[in-house]
Coordinates of C-alpha atoms in Angstrom, one line a residue:
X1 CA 0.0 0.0 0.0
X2 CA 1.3 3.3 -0.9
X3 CA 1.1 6.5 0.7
X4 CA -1.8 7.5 -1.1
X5 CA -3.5 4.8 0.0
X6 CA -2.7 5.6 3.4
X7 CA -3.9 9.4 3.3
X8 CA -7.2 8.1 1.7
X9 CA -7.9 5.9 4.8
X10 CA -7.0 8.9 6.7
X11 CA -3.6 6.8 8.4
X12 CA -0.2 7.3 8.8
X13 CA 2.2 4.5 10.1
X14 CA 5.2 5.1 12.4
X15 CA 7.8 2.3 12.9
X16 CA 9.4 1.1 15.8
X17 CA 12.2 -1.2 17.2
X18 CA 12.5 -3.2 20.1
X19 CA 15.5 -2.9 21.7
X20 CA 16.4 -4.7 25.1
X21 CA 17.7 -0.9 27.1
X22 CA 15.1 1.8 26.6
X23 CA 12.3 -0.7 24.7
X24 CA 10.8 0.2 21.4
X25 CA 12.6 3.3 19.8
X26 CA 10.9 5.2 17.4
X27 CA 12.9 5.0 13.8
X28 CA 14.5 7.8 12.0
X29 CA 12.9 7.7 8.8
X30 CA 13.8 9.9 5.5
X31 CA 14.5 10.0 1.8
X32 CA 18.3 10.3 2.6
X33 CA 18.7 7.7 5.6
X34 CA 20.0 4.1 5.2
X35 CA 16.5 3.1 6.1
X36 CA 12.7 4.4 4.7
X37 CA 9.3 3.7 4.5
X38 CA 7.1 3.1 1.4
X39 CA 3.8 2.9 2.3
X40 CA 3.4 -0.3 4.2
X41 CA 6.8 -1.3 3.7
X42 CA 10.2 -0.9 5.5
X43 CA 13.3 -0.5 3.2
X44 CA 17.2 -1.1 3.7
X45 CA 19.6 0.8 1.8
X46 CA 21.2 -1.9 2.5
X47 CA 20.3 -3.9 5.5
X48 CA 23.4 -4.5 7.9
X49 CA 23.7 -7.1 10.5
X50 CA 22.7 -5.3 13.5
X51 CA 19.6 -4.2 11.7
X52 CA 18.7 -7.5 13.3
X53 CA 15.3 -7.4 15.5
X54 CA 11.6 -7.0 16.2
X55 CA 9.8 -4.2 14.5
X56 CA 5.9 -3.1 14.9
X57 CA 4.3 -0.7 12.7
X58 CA 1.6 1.8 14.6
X59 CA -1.4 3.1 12.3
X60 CA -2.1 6.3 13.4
X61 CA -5.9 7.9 12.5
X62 CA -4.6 11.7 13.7
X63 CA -5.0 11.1 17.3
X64 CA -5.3 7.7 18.5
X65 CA -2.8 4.5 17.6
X66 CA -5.7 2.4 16.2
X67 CA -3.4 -0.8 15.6
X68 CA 0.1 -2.5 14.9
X69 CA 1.5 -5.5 13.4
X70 CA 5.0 -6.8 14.7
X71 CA 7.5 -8.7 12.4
X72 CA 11.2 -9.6 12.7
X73 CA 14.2 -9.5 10.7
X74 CA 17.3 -11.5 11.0
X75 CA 20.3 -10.5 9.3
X76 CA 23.3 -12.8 8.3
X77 CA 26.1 -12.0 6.6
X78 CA 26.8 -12.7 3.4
X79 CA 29.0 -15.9 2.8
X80 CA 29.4 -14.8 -1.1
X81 CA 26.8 -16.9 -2.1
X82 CA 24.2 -15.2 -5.0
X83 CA 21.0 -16.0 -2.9
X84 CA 19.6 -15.5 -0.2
X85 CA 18.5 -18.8 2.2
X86 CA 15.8 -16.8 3.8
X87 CA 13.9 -16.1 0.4
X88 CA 14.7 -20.1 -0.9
X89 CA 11.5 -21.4 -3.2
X90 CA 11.2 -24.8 -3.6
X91 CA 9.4 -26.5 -6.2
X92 CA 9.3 -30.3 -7.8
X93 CA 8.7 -31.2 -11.1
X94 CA 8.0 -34.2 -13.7
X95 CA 10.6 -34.7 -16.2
X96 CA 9.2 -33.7 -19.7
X97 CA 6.9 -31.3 -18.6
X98 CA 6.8 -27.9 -19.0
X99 CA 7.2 -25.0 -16.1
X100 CA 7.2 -21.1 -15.7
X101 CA 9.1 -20.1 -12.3
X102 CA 7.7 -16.4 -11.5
X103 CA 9.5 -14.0 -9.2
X104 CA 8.2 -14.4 -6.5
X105 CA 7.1 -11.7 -3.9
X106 CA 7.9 -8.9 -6.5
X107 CA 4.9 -7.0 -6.0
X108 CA 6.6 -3.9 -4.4
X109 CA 8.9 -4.2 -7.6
X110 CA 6.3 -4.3 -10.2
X111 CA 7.6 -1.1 -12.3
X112 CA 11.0 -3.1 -12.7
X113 CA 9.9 -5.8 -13.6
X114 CA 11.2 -5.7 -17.1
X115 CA 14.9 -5.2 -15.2
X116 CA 15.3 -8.8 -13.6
X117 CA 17.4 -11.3 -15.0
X118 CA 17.4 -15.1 -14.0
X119 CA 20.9 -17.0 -13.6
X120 CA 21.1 -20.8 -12.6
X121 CA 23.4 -22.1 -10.7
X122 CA 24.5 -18.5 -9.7
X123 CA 26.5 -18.7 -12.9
X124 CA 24.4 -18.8 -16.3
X125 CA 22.3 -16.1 -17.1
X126 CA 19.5 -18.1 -18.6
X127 CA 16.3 -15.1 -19.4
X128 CA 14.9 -11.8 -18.5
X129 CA 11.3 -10.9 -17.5
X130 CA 9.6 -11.3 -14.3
X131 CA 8.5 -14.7 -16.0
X132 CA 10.8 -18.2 -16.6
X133 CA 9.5 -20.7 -19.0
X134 CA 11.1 -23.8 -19.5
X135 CA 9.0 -25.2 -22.8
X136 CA 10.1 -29.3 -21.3
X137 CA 12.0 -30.0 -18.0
X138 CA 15.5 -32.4 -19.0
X139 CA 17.2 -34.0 -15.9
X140 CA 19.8 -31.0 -16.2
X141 CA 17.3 -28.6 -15.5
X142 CA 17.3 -29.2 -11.9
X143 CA 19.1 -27.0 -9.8
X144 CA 19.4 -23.2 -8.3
X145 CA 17.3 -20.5 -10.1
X146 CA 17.6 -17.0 -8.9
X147 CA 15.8 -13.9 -10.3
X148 CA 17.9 -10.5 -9.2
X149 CA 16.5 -7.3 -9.3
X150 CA 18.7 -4.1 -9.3
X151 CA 17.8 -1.1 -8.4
X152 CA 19.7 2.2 -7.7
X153 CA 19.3 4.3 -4.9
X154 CA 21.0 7.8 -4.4
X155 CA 23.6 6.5 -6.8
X156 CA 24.6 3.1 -5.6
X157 CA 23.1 -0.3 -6.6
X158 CA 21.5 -2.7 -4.8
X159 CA 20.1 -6.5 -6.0
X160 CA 17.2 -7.9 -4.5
X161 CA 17.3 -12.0 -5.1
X162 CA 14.5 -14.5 -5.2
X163 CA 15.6 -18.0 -5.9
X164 CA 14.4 -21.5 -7.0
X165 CA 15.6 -25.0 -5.6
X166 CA 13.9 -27.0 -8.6
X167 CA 14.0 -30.8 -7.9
X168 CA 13.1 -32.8 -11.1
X169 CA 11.2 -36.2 -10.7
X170 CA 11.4 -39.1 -13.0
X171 CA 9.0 -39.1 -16.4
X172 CA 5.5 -39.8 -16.1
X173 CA 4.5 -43.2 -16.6
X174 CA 2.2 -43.0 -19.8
X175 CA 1.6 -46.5 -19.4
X176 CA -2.0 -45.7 -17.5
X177 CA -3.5 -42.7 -17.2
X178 CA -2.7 -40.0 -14.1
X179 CA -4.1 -36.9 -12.7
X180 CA -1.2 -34.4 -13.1
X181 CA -3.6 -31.2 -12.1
X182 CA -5.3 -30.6 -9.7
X183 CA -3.8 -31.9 -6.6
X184 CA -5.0 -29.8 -3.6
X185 CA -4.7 -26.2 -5.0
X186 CA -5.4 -23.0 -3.3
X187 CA -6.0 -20.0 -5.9
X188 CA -6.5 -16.5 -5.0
X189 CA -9.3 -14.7 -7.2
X190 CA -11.2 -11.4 -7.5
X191 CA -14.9 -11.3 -6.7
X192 CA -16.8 -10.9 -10.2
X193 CA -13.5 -12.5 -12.1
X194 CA -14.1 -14.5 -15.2
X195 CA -11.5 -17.6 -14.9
X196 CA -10.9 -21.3 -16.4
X197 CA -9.3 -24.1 -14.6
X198 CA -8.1 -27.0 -16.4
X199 CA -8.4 -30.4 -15.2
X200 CA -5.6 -32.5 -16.4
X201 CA -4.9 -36.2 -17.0
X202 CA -2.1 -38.1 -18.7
X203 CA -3.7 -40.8 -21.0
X204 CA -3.7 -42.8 -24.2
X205 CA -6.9 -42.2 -26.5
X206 CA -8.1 -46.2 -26.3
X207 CA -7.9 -45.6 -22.4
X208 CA -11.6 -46.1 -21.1
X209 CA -12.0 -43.0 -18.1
X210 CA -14.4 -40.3 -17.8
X211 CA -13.3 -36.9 -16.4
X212 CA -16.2 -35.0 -14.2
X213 CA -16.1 -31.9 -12.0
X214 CA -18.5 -31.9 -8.9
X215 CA -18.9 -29.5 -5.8
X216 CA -19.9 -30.6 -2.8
X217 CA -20.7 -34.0 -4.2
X218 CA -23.1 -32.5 -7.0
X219 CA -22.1 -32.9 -10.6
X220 CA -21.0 -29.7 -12.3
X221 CA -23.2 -29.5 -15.6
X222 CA -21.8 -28.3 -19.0
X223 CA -21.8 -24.8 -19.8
X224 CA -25.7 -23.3 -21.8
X225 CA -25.9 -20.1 -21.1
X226 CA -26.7 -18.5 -17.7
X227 CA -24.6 -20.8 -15.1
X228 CA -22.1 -18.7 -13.1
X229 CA -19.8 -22.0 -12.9
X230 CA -20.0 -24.9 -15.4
X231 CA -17.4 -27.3 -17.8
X232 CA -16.9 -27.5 -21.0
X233 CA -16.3 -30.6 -23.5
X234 CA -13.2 -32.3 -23.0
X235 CA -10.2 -31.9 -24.9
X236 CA -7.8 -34.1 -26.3
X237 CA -4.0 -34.0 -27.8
X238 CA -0.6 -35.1 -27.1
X239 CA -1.3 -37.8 -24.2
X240 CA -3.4 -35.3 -22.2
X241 CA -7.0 -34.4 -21.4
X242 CA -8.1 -31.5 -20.4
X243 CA -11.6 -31.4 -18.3
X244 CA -12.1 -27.5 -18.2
X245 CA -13.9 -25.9 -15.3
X246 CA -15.3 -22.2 -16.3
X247 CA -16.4 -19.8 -14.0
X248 CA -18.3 -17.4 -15.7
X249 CA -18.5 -14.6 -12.8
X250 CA -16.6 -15.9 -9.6
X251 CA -18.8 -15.2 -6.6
X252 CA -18.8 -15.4 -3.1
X253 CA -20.4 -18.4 -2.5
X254 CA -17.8 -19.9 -4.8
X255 CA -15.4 -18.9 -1.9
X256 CA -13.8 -21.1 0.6
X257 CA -15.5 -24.7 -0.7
X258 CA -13.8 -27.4 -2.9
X259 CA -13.7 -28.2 -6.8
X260 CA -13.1 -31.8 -7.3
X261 CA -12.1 -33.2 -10.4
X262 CA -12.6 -36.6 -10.6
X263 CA -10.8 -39.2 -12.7
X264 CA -12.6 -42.8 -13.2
X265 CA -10.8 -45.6 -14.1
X266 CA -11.9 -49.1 -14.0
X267 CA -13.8 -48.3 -10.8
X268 CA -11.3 -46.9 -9.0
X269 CA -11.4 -43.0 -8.6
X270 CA -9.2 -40.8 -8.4
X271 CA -9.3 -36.7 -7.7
X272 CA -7.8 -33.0 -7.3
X273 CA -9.2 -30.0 -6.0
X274 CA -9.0 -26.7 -6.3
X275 CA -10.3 -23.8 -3.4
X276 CA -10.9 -20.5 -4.6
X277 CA -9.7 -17.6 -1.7
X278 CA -10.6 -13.7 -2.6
X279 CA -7.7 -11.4 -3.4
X280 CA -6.6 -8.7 -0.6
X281 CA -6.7 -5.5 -2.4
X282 CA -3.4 -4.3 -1.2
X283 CA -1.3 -4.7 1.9
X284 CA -2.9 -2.8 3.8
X285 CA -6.1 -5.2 3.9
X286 CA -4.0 -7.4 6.3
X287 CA -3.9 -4.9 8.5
X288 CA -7.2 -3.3 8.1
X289 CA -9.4 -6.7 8.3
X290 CA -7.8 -7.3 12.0
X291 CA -7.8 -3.7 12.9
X292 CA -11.4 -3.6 12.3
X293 CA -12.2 -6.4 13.9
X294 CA -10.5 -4.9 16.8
X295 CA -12.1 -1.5 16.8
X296 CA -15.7 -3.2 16.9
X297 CA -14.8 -4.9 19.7
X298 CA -13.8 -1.5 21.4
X299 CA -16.7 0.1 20.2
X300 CA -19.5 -3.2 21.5
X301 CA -17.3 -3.0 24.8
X302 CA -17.3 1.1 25.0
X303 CA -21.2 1.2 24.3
X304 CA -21.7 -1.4 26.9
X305 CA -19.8 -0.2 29.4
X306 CA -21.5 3.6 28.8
X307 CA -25.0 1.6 29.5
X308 CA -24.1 -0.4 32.4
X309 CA -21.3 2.2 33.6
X310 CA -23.3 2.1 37.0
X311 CA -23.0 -1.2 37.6
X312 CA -19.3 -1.7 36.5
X313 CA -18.9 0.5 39.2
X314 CA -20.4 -1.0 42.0
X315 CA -19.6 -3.8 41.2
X316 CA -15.4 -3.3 41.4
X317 CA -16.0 -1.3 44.4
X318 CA -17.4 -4.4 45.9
X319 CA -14.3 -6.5 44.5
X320 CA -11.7 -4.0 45.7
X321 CA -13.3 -3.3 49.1
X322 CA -13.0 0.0 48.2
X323 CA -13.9 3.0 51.1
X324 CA -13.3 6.2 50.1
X325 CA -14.3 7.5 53.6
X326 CA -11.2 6.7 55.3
X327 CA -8.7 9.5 56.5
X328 CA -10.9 12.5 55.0
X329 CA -12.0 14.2 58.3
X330 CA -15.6 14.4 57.1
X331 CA -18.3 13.5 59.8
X332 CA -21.0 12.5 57.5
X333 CA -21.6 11.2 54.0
X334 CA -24.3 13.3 52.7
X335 CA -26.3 16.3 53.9
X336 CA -29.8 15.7 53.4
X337 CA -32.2 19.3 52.0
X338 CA -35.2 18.8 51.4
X339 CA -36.4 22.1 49.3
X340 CA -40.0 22.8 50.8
X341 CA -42.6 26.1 50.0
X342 CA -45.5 27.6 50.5
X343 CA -47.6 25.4 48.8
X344 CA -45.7 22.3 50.2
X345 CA -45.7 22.4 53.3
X346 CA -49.4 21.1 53.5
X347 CA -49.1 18.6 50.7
X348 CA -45.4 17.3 51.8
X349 CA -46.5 14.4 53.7
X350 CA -44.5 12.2 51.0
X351 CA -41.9 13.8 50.6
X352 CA -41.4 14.5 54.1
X353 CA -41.4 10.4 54.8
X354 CA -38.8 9.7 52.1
X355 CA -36.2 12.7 53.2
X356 CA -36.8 11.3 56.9
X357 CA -38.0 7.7 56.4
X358 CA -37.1 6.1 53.6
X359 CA -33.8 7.7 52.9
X360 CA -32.0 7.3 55.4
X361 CA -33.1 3.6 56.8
X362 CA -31.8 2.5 53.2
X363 CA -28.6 4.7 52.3
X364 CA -27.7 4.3 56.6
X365 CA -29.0 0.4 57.9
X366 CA -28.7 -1.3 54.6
X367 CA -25.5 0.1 53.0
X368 CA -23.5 2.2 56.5
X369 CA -23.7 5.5 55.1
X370 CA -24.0 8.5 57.7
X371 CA -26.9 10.8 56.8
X372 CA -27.4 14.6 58.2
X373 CA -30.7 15.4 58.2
X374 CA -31.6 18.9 59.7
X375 CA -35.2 18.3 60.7
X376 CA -34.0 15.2 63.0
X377 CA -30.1 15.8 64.1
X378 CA -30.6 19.7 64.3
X379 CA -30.3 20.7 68.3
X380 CA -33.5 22.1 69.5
X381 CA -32.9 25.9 70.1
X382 CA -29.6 26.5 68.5
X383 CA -29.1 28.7 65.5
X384 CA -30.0 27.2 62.6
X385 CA -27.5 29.2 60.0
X386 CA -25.0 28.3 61.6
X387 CA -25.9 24.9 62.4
X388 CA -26.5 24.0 58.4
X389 CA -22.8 26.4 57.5
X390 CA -20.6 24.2 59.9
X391 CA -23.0 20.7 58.7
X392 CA -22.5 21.0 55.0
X393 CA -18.9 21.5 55.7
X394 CA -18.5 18.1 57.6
X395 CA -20.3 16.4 54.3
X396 CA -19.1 14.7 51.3
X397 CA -22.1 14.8 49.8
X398 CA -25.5 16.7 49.1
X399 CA -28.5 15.8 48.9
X400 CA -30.9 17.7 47.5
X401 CA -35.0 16.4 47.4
X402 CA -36.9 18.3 44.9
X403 CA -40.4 17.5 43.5
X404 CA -42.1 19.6 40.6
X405 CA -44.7 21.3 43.0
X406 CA -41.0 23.5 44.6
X407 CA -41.5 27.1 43.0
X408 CA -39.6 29.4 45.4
X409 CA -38.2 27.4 48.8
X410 CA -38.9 29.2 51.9
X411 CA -36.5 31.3 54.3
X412 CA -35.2 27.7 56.2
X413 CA -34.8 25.7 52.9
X414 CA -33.9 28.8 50.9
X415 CA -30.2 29.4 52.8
X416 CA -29.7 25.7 53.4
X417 CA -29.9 25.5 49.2
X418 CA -27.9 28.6 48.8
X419 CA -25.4 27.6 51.5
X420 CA -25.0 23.7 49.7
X421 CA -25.2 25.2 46.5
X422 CA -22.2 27.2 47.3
X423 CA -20.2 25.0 48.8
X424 CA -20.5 22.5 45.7
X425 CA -20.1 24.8 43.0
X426 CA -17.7 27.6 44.3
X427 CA -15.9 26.6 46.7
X428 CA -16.2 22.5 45.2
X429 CA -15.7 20.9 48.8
X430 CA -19.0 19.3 48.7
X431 CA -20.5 17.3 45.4
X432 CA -24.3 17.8 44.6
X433 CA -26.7 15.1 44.3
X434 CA -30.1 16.0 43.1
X435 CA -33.2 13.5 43.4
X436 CA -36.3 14.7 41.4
X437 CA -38.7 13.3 43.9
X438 CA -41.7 14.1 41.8
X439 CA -41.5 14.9 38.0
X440 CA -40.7 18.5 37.1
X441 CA -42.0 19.8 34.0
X442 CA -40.2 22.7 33.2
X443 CA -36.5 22.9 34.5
X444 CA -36.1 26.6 33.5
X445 CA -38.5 27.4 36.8
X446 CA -35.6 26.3 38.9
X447 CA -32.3 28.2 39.8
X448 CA -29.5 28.0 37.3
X449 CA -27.2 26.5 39.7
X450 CA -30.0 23.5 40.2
X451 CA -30.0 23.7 36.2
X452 CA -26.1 23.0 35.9
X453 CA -26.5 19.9 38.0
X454 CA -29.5 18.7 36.4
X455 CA -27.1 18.7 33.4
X456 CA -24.2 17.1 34.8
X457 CA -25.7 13.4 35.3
X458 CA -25.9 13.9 39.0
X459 CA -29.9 13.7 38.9
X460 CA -31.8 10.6 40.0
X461 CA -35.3 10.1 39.7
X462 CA -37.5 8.8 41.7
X463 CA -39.7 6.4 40.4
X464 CA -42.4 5.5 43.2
X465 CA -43.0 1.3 43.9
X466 CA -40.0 0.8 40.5
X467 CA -37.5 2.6 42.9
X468 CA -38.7 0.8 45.5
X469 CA -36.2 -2.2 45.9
X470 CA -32.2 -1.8 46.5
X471 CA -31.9 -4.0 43.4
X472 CA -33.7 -1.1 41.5
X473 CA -31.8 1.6 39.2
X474 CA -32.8 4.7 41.8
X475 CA -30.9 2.8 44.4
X476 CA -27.6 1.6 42.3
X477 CA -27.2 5.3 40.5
X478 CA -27.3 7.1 44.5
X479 CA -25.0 4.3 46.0
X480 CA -22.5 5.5 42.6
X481 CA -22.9 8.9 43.5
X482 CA -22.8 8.5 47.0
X483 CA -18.7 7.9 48.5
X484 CA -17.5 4.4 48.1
X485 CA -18.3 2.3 51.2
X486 CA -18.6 -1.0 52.2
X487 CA -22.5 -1.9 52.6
X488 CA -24.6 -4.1 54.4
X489 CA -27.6 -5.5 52.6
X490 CA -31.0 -5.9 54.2
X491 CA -34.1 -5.6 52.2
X492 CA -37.0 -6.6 54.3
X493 CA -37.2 -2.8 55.6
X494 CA -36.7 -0.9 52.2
X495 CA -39.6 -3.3 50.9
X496 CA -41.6 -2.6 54.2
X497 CA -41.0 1.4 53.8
X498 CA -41.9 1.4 50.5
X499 CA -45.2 -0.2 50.4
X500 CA -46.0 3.2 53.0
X501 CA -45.1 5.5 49.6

């Protein structure tokens, strides 16, 4: 892949190596170093022996590394010989046949191709093209072929090698007839691609076999006019028969699943296959197919741990034993206002028993939180300012109880809001909870510092008999806001309380 590629996926890749001191090391990459980047690929200019190691490419999208693939390279130097063992091809051959040996894993190369010539034996130069066909194998054929590719780089010349250990086989016996192709071949294809494969058998015209494709162990029919995949009549000349296979538009069901040919003989059958695989587009689709497959699996575990954030939370706070509490020289957990009017203090009956009921047998019995609550712990007599000043400054938390039927909060409720209020978002030594008892229909009726808080997540809503259990979502979102404590479950009074609301 190129770097055009690159900047249309919106990537760039940095490299790295591994090294044992300082880990991996960014590389120093340029047009006039000894080593550079192409694309997806790392080049030498030449490679040395200490270039030796692990390397990891790192696909950048502009601000996050979004994935990497690791390789190594091993260096050894060079005992004069004109190939390389690590890029060694082997391939084994019949004796009168015929063979073409490509170049292999050329593809970065394919501009030069024109430019490599093929030696044998490191000695003879025997062709030039990216291509080496050898019309009918002779037992002297066997041996080394190597391809070489030079190519110059800021004025110097370096050869890349490929090479071929050809091992030649005795003739084929034409005595009875043989399948010669397929054996079990693998061939990459494009989606949509119109190919032909050839099924090939050594045999004498009075030889009584019959030559049949099938998939899946259904008989591939001869070619009419509309089927995708189909054969055509068999062919004869020079000892072989040739049982073609076309595919008139490769698809994707045509993927992954084997062609047999099948070769009868006296009742004894023989057969080859072929399995078609899809082409990767360029390089980078090794890459990207993983990658993707990674960032979806981010992305499912992202979204569900957004949705059930709450209880991810609880729940390693459980595992850890985690307290927050300990060694913060707060008194209580939570300050507990109730915001009351005019109008509410005749209907407030409800409200009244969850601020002094409900609330606090749940949050203190069941899970050992320490609630103050000014209508109970309030002494009788002393001034209330400054009781509720130095009380929300012992707190961690506060709690504030609001219901839809609150328009302007009376003198009491009115400087215990503005006090809390001020404390969480001026002087931020107290965080704000806010519990929307009873539904409120328009938010803009309240204070604009009650507005920023109904904004920042830290509302709960109260949902009558639904919030009613500690297994409900009321009771997990305020024990997440709430300080992390260890808790002690009991639910035979929250389930008693309730049933009162």
């Amino acid at each position: 892949m190129d770097n055009n590629d690159l900047q249309t996926y919106g990537l760039n890749i940095t490299w790295f190596k591994d090294t044992s001191e300082h880990g991996p090391m960014e590389l120093r990459l340029g047009e006039k170093r000894r080593i550079t980047s192409e694309g997806t690929l790392l080049e030498f200019w030449p490679v040395m022996v200490n270039d030796t190691g692990k390397y990891s490419c790192h696909l950048f999208n502009g601000s996050h590394d979004v994935g990497q693939m690791k390789t190594s390279l091993t260096v050894a130097r060079s005992d004069e010989a004109c190939y390389d063992e690590g890029h060694l091809y082997e391939q084994t051959c019949h004796v009168g046949v015929s063979i073409t040996l490509p170049c292999p894993d050329m593809n970065a190369y394919k501009d030069n191709e024109e430019n490599i010539v093929w030696y044998k034996d490191c000695q003879t130069q025997v062709h030039t093209g990216a291509f080496y066909l050898i019309e009918k194998l002779e037992k002297d054929n066997a041996g080394y072929y190597t391809c070489k590719l030079s190519l110059d780089n800021a004025g110097i010349q370096y050869n890349i090698t490929r090479t071929w250990n050809l091992t030649l086989e005795d003739a084929i016996d034409l005595s009875k007839p043989k399948l010669v192709y397929p054996h079990q071949e693998r061939i990459v294809v494009d989606i949509g691609e119109n190919r032909t494969f050839e099924c090939k058998v050594v045999a004498q015209p009075d030889d009584l076999i019959q030559i049949a494709w099938k998939s899946n162990g259904t008989l591939i029919k001869d070619c009419n006019q509309n089927e995708s995949v189909c054969t055509r009549k068999t062919l004869e000349g020079s000892g072989i028969i040739v049982k073609p296979l076309v595919f008139n538009s490769i698809k994707k069901e045509h993927l992954n699943r084997p062609f047999k040919c099948i070769l009868s003989l006296e009742g004894s059958l023989t057969h080859g296959q072929i399995i078609l695989q899809e082409k990767e587009n360029s390089d980078i689709g090794r890459i990207i197919k993983p990658l993707f497959g990674v960032i979806v699996i981010i992305i499912i575990v992202a979204a569900l741990c957004i949705q059930y954030k709450v209880e991810i939370v609880l729940l390693f706070r459980e595992l850890m034993g985690s307290d927050e509490t300990l060694g913060d020289g707060k008194e209580y957990d939570a300050y507990v206002l109730l915001l009351k009017s005019g109008k509410t203090l005749v209907n407030a009956e409800e409200e009244q028993q969850f601020a002094l009921e409900l609330l606090p047998s749940v949050l203190e019995q069941q899970f050992g939180y320490q609630l103050c609550i000014f209508e109970r712990d309030a002494p009788p007599g002393g001034a209330s300012a400054d009781y509720v000043l130095l009380s929300i400054k012992k707190c961690r938390r506060l709690i504030i109880i609001l219901s839809d039927e609150w328009i302007a909060a009376d003198d009491s409720s009115m400087y215990e809001l503005m006090t809390g209020l001020h404390q969480a978002l001026v002087e931020r030594i107290i965080k704000p909870i806010l519990i929307e008892f009873k539904p409120i229909k328009n938010y803009k009726i309240l204070p604009e510092s009650l507005q920023l808080i109904c904004k920042s997540k830290k509302m709960v809503k109260w949902r009558g008999t639904k919030s009613v259990s500690k297994k409900s979502y009321f009771w997990k979102k305020m024990r997440y806001l709430m300080p992390a404590k260890l808790a002690n479950y009991s639910e035979h009074e929250t389930e008693t309380l309730g049933k009162k609301l």
